[in-house]
Every structure is written in structure tokens, then in C-alpha cells.
Amino acid sequence: MRKKKDPTHPPAIQGRLRIGPAGWSYPDWSGFVYPPRRSKSFHEATFLAQFFDTIEINTSFYQPIRPDHAAAWIQQVAANPSFLFTAKLWQRFTHEPTATTEDERSVRAGFDVLREVGKLGAVLLQFPFSFHRSPETIAHLSALLKRFADYPLVVELRHSSWQTQDTLDFLREHNAGFCNIDQPIIGNSVTPSAQSTSPTGYVRFHGRRYDTWFSDDPKLPAHERYNYLYSLEELTPWVSRIQEVKKHTRDIYVVTNNHYQGKGVVNALQLISILKGTKLKVPDGLRQHYPQLEEIASEMPAAPTLFPLVLPIRKKSKGSTS
């Protein structure tokens, strides 16, 4: 007897899992993620592609990607054939009602360079907490999803008014993915989930800085909002959620946006190790600042760490004079 199809999920096709950080250009990563001294040929994306199969481009949220920059990035990650970028849609489309046809052309120019060579895994439409579900916002989102329907789209919605079955059905109708997020749960915040509404699955970690998440203090450094390191206990429930999303998607991207001083890189490496059940290569500089990486590192550090490993004491053999 045939099993009935589950209307709430696409078929279980066990997609490819890619985990990586949000962005790569952070001054505070020097000496943490990246070596403090670097050659002129050093590029951050090339370095990260040794450890990760994806990076979320976040500069595209603030301005369109220049085609020449996109072409250069493709070359810089070429040593990792499994690597795919994801990119955030320009905030002019999600946060402002002013986007023009020329703005769309500018956005597409950069995205298409990546897409033409198969390096664009997903385009993320990130909406602010103030974007509540209403007839007007549904119409706006619908128009955007139709406007960019030729890309693999994912939607991040932060207000709980969207956390409904109607929203999931709406996204499925538009073949757009639902972004499952971890964020500080304050008021009407979206809570953790394991939803999949298209062949593209997505999970984002923002950290849990309850004290700074909605802060409007002009003296507070912007990075403090994302200055948070998840513990293994906090990551564990997400392992099950990621595995659930993976069952129902062709590709799933897990992005760590808790970026200050490389904390998201630490958590991304930990998630890779847990989900793939293996030890892995980790950046030498990072392991000096975060000793928990020693547990998942597959190689000895190139240089002594601040937290040296305790080597076993060798028993003297008979006749030994050492």
C-alpha cells in the first residue's frame, strides 16, 4: 500500500549540506581567523574556502555586487570545487520602498556572474523585525518573489506574525525557502524551527545577545550585537533541526552570523564536525583563542598554542638513560 504524500514537506531527497560564516571582511578577524601578517596575494575568501564550502556574501545587502568583484571571488575560491556562495539581496528591496528598475539591473549584474558559472547557491531576502505580516507586506513580498523568481530564493522573517502555516504555504507557492533562525527571543520574535518550503534549505545563527539585539545606544559598537559564542549545549538542538531540514531539501546552507572575533567561524567548524562526525582542519590562529577547537582539530597546530596539549608521559624502558 502506497504511503500518502505529506503535503507539508517536499519529498525527502537528502540534500548537500554546506556550512560557513556570514561575510569575510572584518578587521577584528585579523589575528583571530586570519594571520596577523599576510602576503600581498592573501585573500580572505581563498583562506576560508580551505575550511568551508560556503560563505554568505553580506556586502550585497548594502550595495549591489560589482561584476568584476564577483568574477574575482570565483577565482579566489576555485581551489574548492564544492564551494558555493550565497548572497543577501540589497536592502533597498527589503527595507526601503524605493527600488527601481535600474537598481534591479545592478543587483542582477553581480548575481548573474556567480550564477553563470554555478557558484550562486541562494539569494537571501532578509527582512527586519518591524516587517510584520499584513496584506500590504504580503503583497510586497509576493512582488519581490516574482521579480527575482529565476534565482533560488530564501526568505528570512523575524517577527512571529509570519510563523504560521499560511506563510509556509505562501512560500511553497512561490518556490521560496524559509530561513530558520536562531536569535534572541524577545517579545514577538520568531522562535527556532526546522521548516523547508523549497529545494533550498537555510539556517542562520545570529547569536543570543539579549542586551544588545534591539539596542539603540549610539555609543554601542555595531559588532556587539553579534559578539556571542554558542556553547555545544546550545548548538545540540540545532543539529537535529538541521538534519530535519536536510531530509527535505536539495541543498541546505547553514550560516553563522555571530561574527565578532571569529566566533561564528568557531561555531561553524563545530557544526561541521558534529554533523559530519569527523575531525577537521582548523585555522591555527583561531585555535589559540578558542581552546575548544582542539577537540575537533585533525592536525597538530603549526605553532605552539596558548593552551598547549598535555602529552602522555612515556614510561622508561629497561636500560634507558633518558
mmCIF file of C-alpha atoms in Angstrom:
data_model
loop_
_atom_site.group_PDB
_atom_site.id
_atom_site.type_symbol
_atom_site.label_atom_id
_atom_site.label_comp_id
_atom_site.label_asym_id
_atom_site.label_seq_id
_atom_site.Cartn_x
_atom_site.Cartn_y
_atom_site.Cartn_z
ATOM 1 C CA MET A 1 0.000 0.000 0.000
ATOM 2 C CA ARG A 2 1.452 3.376 -1.011
ATOM 3 C CA LYS A 3 2.112 5.980 1.650
ATOM 4 C CA LYS A 4 0.268 9.229 1.233
ATOM 5 C CA LYS A 5 2.417 12.223 0.361
ATOM 6 C CA ASP A 6 2.993 14.647 3.185
ATOM 7 C CA PRO A 7 1.673 17.997 1.912
ATOM 8 C CA THR A 8 3.731 19.947 4.441
ATOM 9 C CA HIS A 9 7.138 18.899 3.103
ATOM 10 C CA PRO A 10 8.803 18.318 -0.265
ATOM 11 C CA PRO A 11 9.986 14.736 -0.938
ATOM 12 C CA ALA A 12 12.884 13.505 1.209
ATOM 13 C CA ILE A 13 15.859 13.850 -1.128
ATOM 14 C CA GLN A 14 18.695 14.295 1.385
ATOM 15 C CA GLY A 15 20.477 17.346 0.039
ATOM 16 C CA ARG A 16 24.025 18.595 0.164
ATOM 17 C CA LEU A 17 24.950 20.329 3.424
ATOM 18 C CA ARG A 18 27.134 23.432 3.328
ATOM 19 C CA ILE A 19 28.148 25.324 6.454
ATOM 20 C CA GLY A 20 30.071 28.584 6.635
ATOM 21 C CA PRO A 21 30.275 32.111 8.022
ATOM 22 C CA ALA A 22 28.435 35.263 7.020
ATOM 23 C CA GLY A 23 30.962 37.509 5.307
ATOM 24 C CA TRP A 24 34.740 37.535 5.370
ATOM 25 C CA SER A 25 35.886 41.140 5.613
ATOM 26 C CA TYR A 26 36.088 42.032 9.308
ATOM 27 C CA PRO A 27 39.025 43.983 10.795
ATOM 28 C CA ASP A 28 38.597 42.130 14.100
ATOM 29 C CA TRP A 29 39.328 38.799 12.376
ATOM 30 C CA SER A 30 42.990 39.724 11.991
ATOM 31 C CA GLY A 31 44.979 37.652 14.451
ATOM 32 C CA PHE A 32 41.901 35.538 15.182
ATOM 33 C CA VAL A 33 40.690 33.939 11.938
ATOM 34 C CA TYR A 34 43.420 35.315 9.680
ATOM 35 C CA PRO A 35 47.163 35.503 10.294
ATOM 36 C CA PRO A 36 48.225 38.945 11.594
ATOM 37 C CA ARG A 37 50.913 39.051 8.909
ATOM 38 C CA ARG A 38 49.762 38.292 5.393
ATOM 39 C CA SER A 39 51.310 38.293 1.948
ATOM 40 C CA LYS A 40 50.123 40.719 -0.720
ATOM 41 C CA SER A 41 48.438 37.831 -2.541
ATOM 42 C CA PHE A 42 46.410 36.810 0.529
ATOM 43 C CA HIS A 43 42.641 36.929 0.133
ATOM 44 C CA GLU A 44 40.156 36.161 2.883
ATOM 45 C CA ALA A 45 37.792 34.122 0.695
ATOM 46 C CA THR A 46 40.648 31.925 -0.532
ATOM 47 C CA PHE A 47 41.690 31.295 3.054
ATOM 48 C CA LEU A 48 38.155 30.433 4.217
ATOM 49 C CA ALA A 49 37.494 28.143 1.248
ATOM 50 C CA GLN A 50 40.099 25.783 2.736
ATOM 51 C CA PHE A 51 37.723 25.149 5.629
ATOM 52 C CA PHE A 52 34.216 25.827 4.318
ATOM 53 C CA ASP A 53 32.057 25.019 1.282
ATOM 54 C CA THR A 54 30.062 28.257 1.505
ATOM 55 C CA ILE A 55 30.207 31.876 2.616
ATOM 56 C CA GLU A 56 27.242 34.229 2.720
ATOM 57 C CA ILE A 57 28.072 37.486 0.916
ATOM 58 C CA ASN A 58 26.810 40.278 3.152
ATOM 59 C CA THR A 59 28.185 43.303 1.283
ATOM 60 C CA SER A 60 25.395 42.736 -1.265
ATOM 61 C CA PHE A 61 22.940 43.831 1.445
ATOM 62 C CA TYR A 62 24.451 47.327 1.446
ATOM 63 C CA GLN A 63 25.127 47.744 -2.276
ATOM 64 C CA PRO A 64 24.998 45.594 -5.420
ATOM 65 C CA ILE A 65 27.923 43.292 -6.118
ATOM 66 C CA ARG A 66 30.213 44.654 -8.799
ATOM 67 C CA PRO A 67 30.576 42.115 -11.645
ATOM 68 C CA ASP A 68 34.367 42.383 -11.597
ATOM 69 C CA HIS A 69 34.395 41.662 -7.869
ATOM 70 C CA ALA A 70 32.163 38.621 -8.386
ATOM 71 C CA ALA A 71 34.489 37.326 -11.106
ATOM 72 C CA ALA A 72 37.491 37.759 -8.818
ATOM 73 C CA TRP A 73 35.774 35.929 -5.949
ATOM 74 C CA ILE A 74 35.067 32.973 -8.226
ATOM 75 C CA GLN A 75 38.781 32.674 -8.944
ATOM 76 C CA GLN A 76 39.676 33.092 -5.285
ATOM 77 C CA VAL A 77 37.656 30.038 -4.222
ATOM 78 C CA ALA A 78 38.455 27.935 -7.296
ATOM 79 C CA ALA A 79 40.645 25.513 -5.332
ATOM 80 C CA ASN A 80 37.478 24.201 -3.631
ATOM 81 C CA PRO A 81 35.224 22.811 -6.395
ATOM 82 C CA SER A 82 32.386 22.189 -3.901
ATOM 83 C CA PHE A 83 32.221 25.839 -2.892
ATOM 84 C CA LEU A 84 29.065 27.916 -3.469
ATOM 85 C CA PHE A 85 28.308 31.472 -2.423
ATOM 86 C CA THR A 86 25.019 32.678 -1.054
ATOM 87 C CA ALA A 87 24.198 36.386 -1.171
ATOM 88 C CA LYS A 88 21.840 38.785 0.555
ATOM 89 C CA LEU A 89 19.524 40.892 -1.573
ATOM 90 C CA TRP A 90 20.186 44.652 -1.457
ATOM 91 C CA GLN A 91 18.295 46.215 1.463
ATOM 92 C CA ARG A 92 16.754 48.760 -0.886
ATOM 93 C CA PHE A 93 14.367 45.969 -1.915
ATOM 94 C CA THR A 94 13.614 44.604 1.569
ATOM 95 C CA HIS A 95 13.917 47.613 3.884
ATOM 96 C CA GLU A 96 13.026 50.543 1.628
ATOM 97 C CA PRO A 97 10.205 51.027 -0.896
ATOM 98 C CA THR A 98 12.439 52.902 -3.323
ATOM 99 C CA ALA A 99 13.977 50.217 -5.551
ATOM 100 C CA THR A 100 13.919 50.994 -9.275
ATOM 101 C CA THR A 101 14.331 49.003 -12.468
ATOM 102 C CA GLU A 102 17.904 50.284 -12.654
ATOM 103 C CA ASP A 103 18.514 49.006 -9.112
ATOM 104 C CA GLU A 104 17.316 45.585 -10.208
ATOM 105 C CA ARG A 105 19.683 45.624 -13.184
ATOM 106 C CA SER A 106 22.586 46.489 -10.883
ATOM 107 C CA VAL A 107 21.754 43.651 -8.495
ATOM 108 C CA ARG A 108 21.370 41.141 -11.293
ATOM 109 C CA ALA A 109 24.676 42.127 -12.904
ATOM 110 C CA GLY A 110 26.648 40.825 -9.931
ATOM 111 C CA PHE A 111 24.439 37.845 -9.124
ATOM 112 C CA ASP A 112 24.494 36.665 -12.730
ATOM 113 C CA VAL A 113 28.292 36.454 -12.859
ATOM 114 C CA LEU A 114 28.108 33.972 -9.984
ATOM 115 C CA ARG A 115 25.096 32.133 -11.374
ATOM 116 C CA GLU A 116 26.521 31.672 -14.864
ATOM 117 C CA VAL A 117 29.341 29.516 -13.504
ATOM 118 C CA GLY A 118 27.160 27.676 -10.999
ATOM 119 C CA LYS A 119 28.529 29.444 -7.918
ATOM 120 C CA LEU A 120 25.333 31.109 -6.632
ATOM 121 C CA GLY A 121 23.642 28.745 -4.207
ATOM 122 C CA ALA A 122 20.916 31.040 -2.872
ATOM 123 C CA VAL A 123 19.744 34.645 -2.629
ATOM 124 C CA LEU A 124 18.553 35.631 0.836
ATOM 125 C CA LEU A 125 15.789 38.197 1.313
ATOM 126 C CA GLN A 126 16.320 39.378 4.891
ATOM 127 C CA PHE A 127 13.505 41.418 6.422
ATOM 128 C CA PRO A 128 13.692 43.374 9.683
ATOM 129 C CA PHE A 129 11.739 42.633 12.864
ATOM 130 C CA SER A 130 9.498 45.608 12.003
ATOM 131 C CA PHE A 131 8.255 43.785 8.891
ATOM 132 C CA HIS A 132 5.012 42.326 10.310
ATOM 133 C CA ARG A 133 2.588 40.156 8.377
ATOM 134 C CA SER A 134 -0.236 42.210 6.847
ATOM 135 C CA PRO A 135 -1.995 42.422 3.468
ATOM 136 C CA GLU A 136 0.458 45.163 2.431
ATOM 137 C CA THR A 137 3.611 43.268 3.432
ATOM 138 C CA ILE A 138 2.334 40.051 1.872
ATOM 139 C CA ALA A 139 1.791 41.935 -1.399
ATOM 140 C CA HIS A 140 5.279 43.456 -1.185
ATOM 141 C CA LEU A 141 6.915 40.093 -0.511
ATOM 142 C CA SER A 142 4.915 38.427 -3.275
ATOM 143 C CA ALA A 143 6.029 41.067 -5.776
ATOM 144 C CA LEU A 144 9.694 40.578 -4.798
ATOM 145 C CA LEU A 145 9.486 36.810 -5.052
ATOM 146 C CA LYS A 146 8.016 37.108 -8.542
ATOM 147 C CA ARG A 147 10.546 39.769 -9.546
ATOM 148 C CA PHE A 148 13.524 37.558 -8.663
ATOM 149 C CA ALA A 149 11.879 34.170 -9.218
ATOM 150 C CA ASP A 150 14.664 32.995 -11.549
ATOM 151 C CA TYR A 151 17.069 32.791 -8.575
ATOM 152 C CA PRO A 152 16.988 30.214 -5.745
ATOM 153 C CA LEU A 153 15.340 32.441 -3.125
ATOM 154 C CA VAL A 154 15.217 32.161 0.658
ATOM 155 C CA VAL A 155 13.237 34.480 2.954
ATOM 156 C CA GLU A 156 14.224 35.476 6.496
ATOM 157 C CA LEU A 157 11.319 36.801 8.553
ATOM 158 C CA ARG A 158 11.999 37.809 12.160
ATOM 159 C CA HIS A 159 8.543 38.750 13.509
ATOM 160 C CA SER A 160 6.372 35.934 14.858
ATOM 161 C CA SER A 161 3.316 37.106 12.902
ATOM 162 C CA TRP A 162 4.901 35.246 9.970
ATOM 163 C CA GLN A 163 5.386 31.996 11.858
ATOM 164 C CA THR A 164 2.198 30.403 10.536
ATOM 165 C CA GLN A 165 1.145 27.618 8.218
ATOM 166 C CA ASP A 166 -0.208 30.219 5.801
ATOM 167 C CA THR A 167 3.276 31.709 5.464
ATOM 168 C CA LEU A 168 4.804 28.305 4.755
ATOM 169 C CA ASP A 169 2.149 27.609 2.131
ATOM 170 C CA PHE A 170 2.721 31.052 0.615
ATOM 171 C CA LEU A 171 6.478 30.434 0.304
ATOM 172 C CA ARG A 172 5.904 27.000 -1.240
ATOM 173 C CA GLU A 173 3.616 28.545 -3.837
ATOM 174 C CA HIS A 174 6.436 30.905 -4.778
ATOM 175 C CA ASN A 175 9.115 28.159 -4.615
ATOM 176 C CA ALA A 176 10.991 30.168 -1.968
ATOM 177 C CA GLY A 177 12.813 28.712 1.016
ATOM 178 C CA PHE A 178 12.097 29.538 4.656
ATOM 179 C CA CYS A 179 15.088 30.709 6.682
ATOM 180 C CA ASN A 180 15.208 29.060 10.109
ATOM 181 C CA ILE A 181 16.945 31.405 12.535
ATOM 182 C CA ASP A 182 18.458 31.460 15.983
ATOM 183 C CA GLN A 183 18.159 34.911 17.519
ATOM 184 C CA PRO A 184 17.413 36.424 20.928
ATOM 185 C CA ILE A 185 13.759 35.616 21.682
ATOM 186 C CA ILE A 186 12.416 38.996 22.723
ATOM 187 C CA GLY A 187 8.715 39.802 22.505
ATOM 188 C CA ASN A 188 7.261 38.674 19.190
ATOM 189 C CA SER A 189 10.447 37.151 17.804
ATOM 190 C CA VAL A 190 10.404 34.141 15.511
ATOM 191 C CA THR A 191 11.336 31.049 17.517
ATOM 192 C CA PRO A 192 13.638 28.189 16.412
ATOM 193 C CA SER A 193 12.207 25.971 13.695
ATOM 194 C CA ALA A 194 13.088 23.273 11.156
ATOM 195 C CA GLN A 195 10.986 24.276 8.147
ATOM 196 C CA SER A 196 11.604 23.620 4.479
ATOM 197 C CA THR A 197 9.449 25.151 1.761
ATOM 198 C CA SER A 198 11.602 24.753 -1.356
ATOM 199 C CA PRO A 199 14.545 22.654 -2.566
ATOM 200 C CA THR A 200 16.826 25.188 -0.831
ATOM 201 C CA GLY A 201 17.087 24.873 2.942
ATOM 202 C CA TYR A 202 18.601 27.629 5.086
ATOM 203 C CA VAL A 203 19.582 28.134 8.726
ATOM 204 C CA ARG A 204 21.158 31.299 10.201
ATOM 205 C CA PHE A 205 22.707 31.884 13.617
ATOM 206 C CA HIS A 206 22.725 35.455 14.926
ATOM 207 C CA GLY A 207 23.887 34.837 18.492
ATOM 208 C CA ARG A 208 21.922 35.475 21.683
ATOM 209 C CA ARG A 209 22.929 38.917 22.838
ATOM 210 C CA TYR A 210 19.685 39.860 24.559
ATOM 211 C CA ASP A 211 21.263 43.020 25.950
ATOM 212 C CA THR A 212 22.276 44.473 22.576
ATOM 213 C CA TRP A 213 19.920 42.941 19.996
ATOM 214 C CA PHE A 214 17.456 45.845 19.951
ATOM 215 C CA SER A 215 19.752 48.446 21.479
ATOM 216 C CA ASP A 216 19.594 51.961 20.044
ATOM 217 C CA ASP A 217 22.568 53.211 22.060
ATOM 218 C CA PRO A 218 24.696 55.223 19.586
ATOM 219 C CA LYS A 219 27.790 54.582 21.718
ATOM 220 C CA LEU A 220 27.452 50.809 21.429
ATOM 221 C CA PRO A 221 29.804 49.331 18.785
ATOM 222 C CA ALA A 222 27.831 47.658 15.990
ATOM 223 C CA HIS A 223 29.742 44.414 16.381
ATOM 224 C CA GLU A 224 28.469 43.906 19.939
ATOM 225 C CA ARG A 225 25.137 42.762 18.545
ATOM 226 C CA TYR A 226 26.927 39.707 17.137
ATOM 227 C CA ASN A 227 29.508 39.195 19.879
ATOM 228 C CA TYR A 228 28.338 35.784 21.030
ATOM 229 C CA LEU A 229 29.838 32.297 21.096
ATOM 230 C CA TYR A 230 27.379 29.387 21.182
ATOM 231 C CA SER A 231 28.137 26.560 23.577
ATOM 232 C CA LEU A 232 27.911 22.956 22.425
ATOM 233 C CA GLU A 233 24.804 22.599 24.575
ATOM 234 C CA GLU A 234 23.165 25.469 22.663
ATOM 235 C CA LEU A 235 24.153 24.005 19.290
ATOM 236 C CA THR A 236 22.889 20.493 20.042
ATOM 237 C CA PRO A 237 19.147 21.146 19.433
ATOM 238 C CA TRP A 238 20.058 22.781 16.143
ATOM 239 C CA VAL A 239 21.854 19.663 14.960
ATOM 240 C CA SER A 240 18.518 17.833 14.931
ATOM 241 C CA ARG A 241 16.786 20.755 13.223
ATOM 242 C CA ILE A 242 19.454 20.943 10.505
ATOM 243 C CA GLN A 243 19.180 17.211 9.927
ATOM 244 C CA GLU A 244 15.405 17.568 9.591
ATOM 245 C CA VAL A 245 15.708 20.345 7.010
ATOM 246 C CA LYS A 246 18.343 18.326 5.151
ATOM 247 C CA LYS A 247 15.882 15.455 4.724
ATOM 248 C CA HIS A 248 13.550 17.623 2.650
ATOM 249 C CA THR A 249 15.854 19.823 0.574
ATOM 250 C CA ARG A 250 18.261 19.501 -2.311
ATOM 251 C CA ASP A 251 20.772 21.907 -0.761
ATOM 252 C CA ILE A 252 20.950 23.302 2.759
ATOM 253 C CA TYR A 253 23.053 26.249 3.856
ATOM 254 C CA VAL A 254 23.924 26.856 7.499
ATOM 255 C CA VAL A 255 25.335 30.330 8.084
ATOM 256 C CA THR A 256 26.852 31.676 11.296
ATOM 257 C CA ASN A 257 26.397 35.435 11.598
ATOM 258 C CA ASN A 258 27.770 35.783 15.154
ATOM 259 C CA HIS A 259 30.901 37.117 13.540
ATOM 260 C CA TYR A 260 32.802 39.201 16.114
ATOM 261 C CA GLN A 261 36.394 37.971 16.552
ATOM 262 C CA GLY A 262 35.625 34.852 14.547
ATOM 263 C CA LYS A 263 33.081 33.333 16.934
ATOM 264 C CA GLY A 264 30.836 32.339 14.035
ATOM 265 C CA VAL A 265 33.798 30.594 12.404
ATOM 266 C CA VAL A 266 34.325 28.589 15.601
ATOM 267 C CA ASN A 267 30.668 27.539 15.719
ATOM 268 C CA ALA A 268 30.592 26.724 12.003
ATOM 269 C CA LEU A 269 33.583 24.406 12.417
ATOM 270 C CA GLN A 270 31.948 22.760 15.423
ATOM 271 C CA LEU A 271 28.729 22.177 13.478
ATOM 272 C CA ILE A 272 30.636 20.632 10.573
ATOM 273 C CA SER A 273 32.447 18.293 12.947
ATOM 274 C CA ILE A 274 29.230 17.261 14.738
ATOM 275 C CA LEU A 275 27.079 16.838 11.629
ATOM 276 C CA LYS A 276 29.726 15.016 9.602
ATOM 277 C CA GLY A 277 31.079 13.046 12.538
ATOM 278 C CA THR A 278 34.696 13.847 11.865
ATOM 279 C CA LYS A 279 37.627 15.929 12.964
ATOM 280 C CA LEU A 280 38.760 18.626 10.575
ATOM 281 C CA LYS A 281 41.362 21.196 9.724
ATOM 282 C CA VAL A 282 41.010 24.398 11.734
ATOM 283 C CA PRO A 283 42.818 27.760 11.412
ATOM 284 C CA ASP A 284 45.883 27.847 13.644
ATOM 285 C CA GLY A 285 45.303 31.396 14.844
ATOM 286 C CA LEU A 286 41.725 30.676 15.824
ATOM 287 C CA ARG A 287 42.574 27.652 17.942
ATOM 288 C CA GLN A 288 44.921 29.787 20.023
ATOM 289 C CA HIS A 289 41.984 31.948 21.114
ATOM 290 C CA TYR A 290 39.370 29.203 21.358
ATOM 291 C CA PRO A 291 40.771 26.081 23.050
ATOM 292 C CA GLN A 292 37.526 24.158 22.446
ATOM 293 C CA LEU A 293 38.674 23.737 18.828
ATOM 294 C CA GLU A 294 41.380 21.336 19.983
ATOM 295 C CA GLU A 295 38.671 18.705 20.444
ATOM 296 C CA ILE A 296 37.759 18.729 16.751
ATOM 297 C CA ALA A 297 41.148 19.518 15.158
ATOM 298 C CA SER A 298 42.532 16.782 12.895
ATOM 299 C CA GLU A 299 46.080 18.150 12.856
ATOM 300 C CA MET A 300 48.593 19.346 15.395
ATOM 301 C CA PRO A 301 48.977 23.157 15.433
ATOM 302 C CA ALA A 302 51.717 24.620 13.259
ATOM 303 C CA ALA A 303 52.911 26.674 16.219
ATOM 304 C CA PRO A 304 52.540 26.281 19.994
ATOM 305 C CA THR A 305 49.119 27.389 21.241
ATOM 306 C CA LEU A 306 48.260 29.415 24.309
ATOM 307 C CA PHE A 307 46.673 26.200 25.604
ATOM 308 C CA PRO A 308 49.353 23.540 24.972
ATOM 309 C CA LEU A 309 48.275 19.956 24.759
ATOM 310 C CA VAL A 310 49.395 17.686 27.586
ATOM 311 C CA LEU A 311 51.453 14.912 26.045
ATOM 312 C CA PRO A 312 51.395 11.434 27.647
ATOM 313 C CA ILE A 313 54.398 10.588 29.819
ATOM 314 C CA ARG A 314 56.445 7.861 28.233
ATOM 315 C CA LYS A 315 57.492 5.048 30.527
ATOM 316 C CA LYS A 316 61.221 4.409 30.654
ATOM 317 C CA SER A 317 62.253 1.164 29.062
ATOM 318 C CA LYS A 318 64.772 -1.053 30.745
ATOM 319 C CA GLY A 319 68.270 0.227 30.262
ATOM 320 C CA SER A 320 67.085 3.699 29.266
ATOM 321 C CA THR A 321 69.288 6.567 30.404
ATOM 322 C CA SER A 322 66.974 9.360 29.273
#
